[in-house]
Short mmCIF file of C-alpha atoms in Angstrom, two decimals:
data_model
loop_
_atom_site.label_atom_id
_atom_site.label_comp_id
_atom_site.label_asym_id
_atom_site.label_seq_id
_atom_site.Cartn_x
_atom_site.Cartn_y
_atom_site.Cartn_z
CA UNK O 491 -13.54 23.90 38.52
CA UNK O 492 -13.31 20.64 40.45
CA UNK O 493 -16.31 19.77 42.62
CA UNK O 494 -14.72 16.54 43.84
CA UNK O 495 -11.77 17.07 46.19
CA UNK O 496 -11.03 13.34 46.02
CA UNK O 497 -10.06 13.76 42.37
CA UNK O 498 -7.90 16.90 42.02
CA UNK O 499 -7.54 18.43 38.56
CA UNK O 500 -4.01 18.20 37.20
CA UNK O 501 -2.79 21.51 35.82
CA UNK O 502 -0.76 21.30 32.60
CA UNK O 503 2.85 22.47 32.69
CA UNK O 504 2.30 25.02 29.90
CA UNK O 505 -0.34 26.81 27.91
CA UNK O 506 -0.92 26.43 24.20
CA UNK O 507 0.81 28.26 21.32
CA UNK O 508 -2.32 30.38 20.84
CA UNK O 509 -3.02 30.89 24.55
CA UNK O 510 0.10 30.94 26.71
CA UNK O 511 -1.96 31.16 29.93
CA UNK O 512 -4.45 28.39 29.09
CA UNK O 513 -3.01 26.10 31.77
CA UNK O 514 -3.67 28.71 34.50
CA UNK O 515 -7.16 29.62 33.28
CA UNK O 516 -8.77 26.83 35.40
CA UNK O 517 -7.14 28.35 38.49
CA UNK O 518 -8.51 31.80 37.63
CA UNK O 519 -11.96 30.30 36.95
CA UNK O 520 -11.89 28.55 40.34
CA UNK O 521 -10.85 31.75 42.11
CA UNK O 522 -13.76 33.58 40.47
CA UNK O 523 -16.16 30.82 41.53
CA UNK O 524 -14.86 31.18 45.12
CA UNK O 525 -15.70 34.88 45.10
CA UNK O 526 -12.51 36.52 43.83
CA UNK O 527 -12.52 39.16 41.07
CA UNK O 528 -10.13 40.07 38.27
CA UNK O 529 -8.72 43.56 38.68
CA UNK O 530 -6.45 43.41 35.63
CA UNK O 531 -6.98 40.96 32.74
CA UNK O 532 -4.28 38.97 30.97
CA UNK O 533 -1.67 41.21 29.42
CA UNK O 534 2.04 41.82 28.99
CA UNK O 535 4.11 43.67 31.56
CA UNK O 536 7.57 43.26 30.03
CA UNK O 537 8.11 43.55 26.27
CA UNK O 538 11.49 41.81 26.47
CA UNK O 539 10.22 38.72 28.29
CA UNK O 540 6.97 38.34 26.35
CA UNK O 541 5.31 37.55 29.66
CA UNK O 542 1.62 37.24 30.47
CA UNK O 543 0.02 38.24 33.77
CA UNK O 544 -3.39 38.68 35.36
CA UNK O 545 -4.18 40.32 38.70
CA UNK O 546 -6.86 39.18 41.13
CA UNK O 547 -8.52 41.68 43.47
CA UNK O 548 -8.50 39.44 46.53
CA UNK O 549 -5.97 36.98 48.03
CA UNK O 550 -5.71 33.45 46.68
CA UNK O 551 -7.79 30.75 48.34
CA UNK O 552 -4.67 28.72 49.12
CA UNK O 553 -6.33 25.83 50.94
CA UNK O 554 -8.90 25.44 48.16
CA UNK O 555 -6.18 25.54 45.51
CA UNK O 556 -4.34 22.74 47.29
CA UNK O 557 -7.52 20.60 47.50
CA UNK O 558 -8.74 21.28 43.97
CA UNK O 559 -5.61 21.11 41.84
CA UNK O 560 -2.34 19.23 41.39
CA UNK O 561 0.36 21.54 40.07
CA UNK O 562 3.41 20.57 38.02
CA UNK O 563 6.85 21.42 39.40
CA UNK O 564 7.18 24.57 37.26
CA UNK O 565 4.03 26.17 38.74
CA UNK O 566 5.00 27.82 42.00
CA UNK O 567 3.27 30.02 44.57
CA UNK O 568 5.26 32.82 46.25
CA UNK O 569 4.55 35.29 49.02
CA UNK O 570 6.33 38.59 48.40
CA UNK O 571 6.80 41.35 50.96
CA UNK O 572 7.63 44.96 50.02
CA UNK O 573 11.33 45.77 49.82
CA UNK O 574 12.65 48.25 52.38
CA UNK O 575 12.68 51.74 50.91
CA UNK O 576 9.96 50.95 48.35
CA UNK O 577 6.79 52.32 50.01
CA UNK O 578 4.67 51.94 46.86
CA UNK O 579 5.14 48.16 46.75
CA UNK O 580 2.34 46.08 48.19
CA UNK O 581 2.61 42.63 49.78
CA UNK O 582 1.46 40.11 47.20
CA UNK O 583 1.33 36.51 46.09
CA UNK O 584 2.36 35.18 42.71
CA UNK O 585 1.21 31.92 41.15
CA UNK O 586 3.74 31.64 38.37
CA UNK O 587 4.83 29.34 35.58
CA UNK O 588 8.59 29.61 36.03
CA UNK O 589 9.22 28.21 32.54
CA UNK O 590 6.78 30.35 30.57
CA UNK O 591 6.70 33.79 32.23
CA UNK O 592 2.98 33.44 32.98
CA UNK O 593 1.81 34.76 36.36
CA UNK O 594 -1.36 35.33 38.34
CA UNK O 595 -0.91 38.09 40.93
CA UNK O 596 -3.02 38.50 44.08
CA UNK O 597 -2.75 40.54 47.26
CA UNK O 598 -1.14 38.88 50.26
CA UNK O 599 -3.72 38.29 52.99
CA UNK O 600 -3.45 40.97 55.71
CA UNK O 601 -3.15 38.25 58.36
CA UNK O 602 -0.51 36.20 56.48
CA UNK O 603 1.57 34.57 59.26
CA UNK O 604 4.27 32.87 57.17
CA UNK O 605 6.52 35.69 55.95
CA UNK O 606 7.83 35.66 52.40
CA UNK O 607 9.08 32.89 50.19
CA UNK O 608 7.69 29.90 48.37
CA UNK O 609 4.32 28.59 49.56
CA UNK O 610 3.71 24.85 49.23
CA UNK O 611 0.99 23.83 46.81
#
C-alpha cells in the first residue's frame, strides 16, 4: 500500500505468467488495509475465457484508490446496475483488466449517486 499520496503507486498493465492477477493484488491489499474484506478469493468464473476474479465484501474506496494508485488504460472501474427483469442481480462495481480478463468485484455503495457506466480512476 502507498502511505504517500504525493507519490502514487503505478499499477502494471498485466499480471505475471504464474500469477495473472499480480498487478491487481496491491489494490486488493489496499482495500483490506482500509477495512474491506474478501468474500470470494481469486478463482475462475468462465472456463472458456480463462478469467480470474475476486469479490470484496464492501464497496471500493474510490477516492482512496484515485489518491493511492495510477492505473494503466486497460484497468477500468465500472458501476453496474441490475438489468430489468433480473431480480437476483445486485448493483456492483468492477475493477477490471480489459485485456486479461482479471476482475475485482465489489458491491455498489447504497448511496451511489452517479448511475451506471465507467467511473474515472
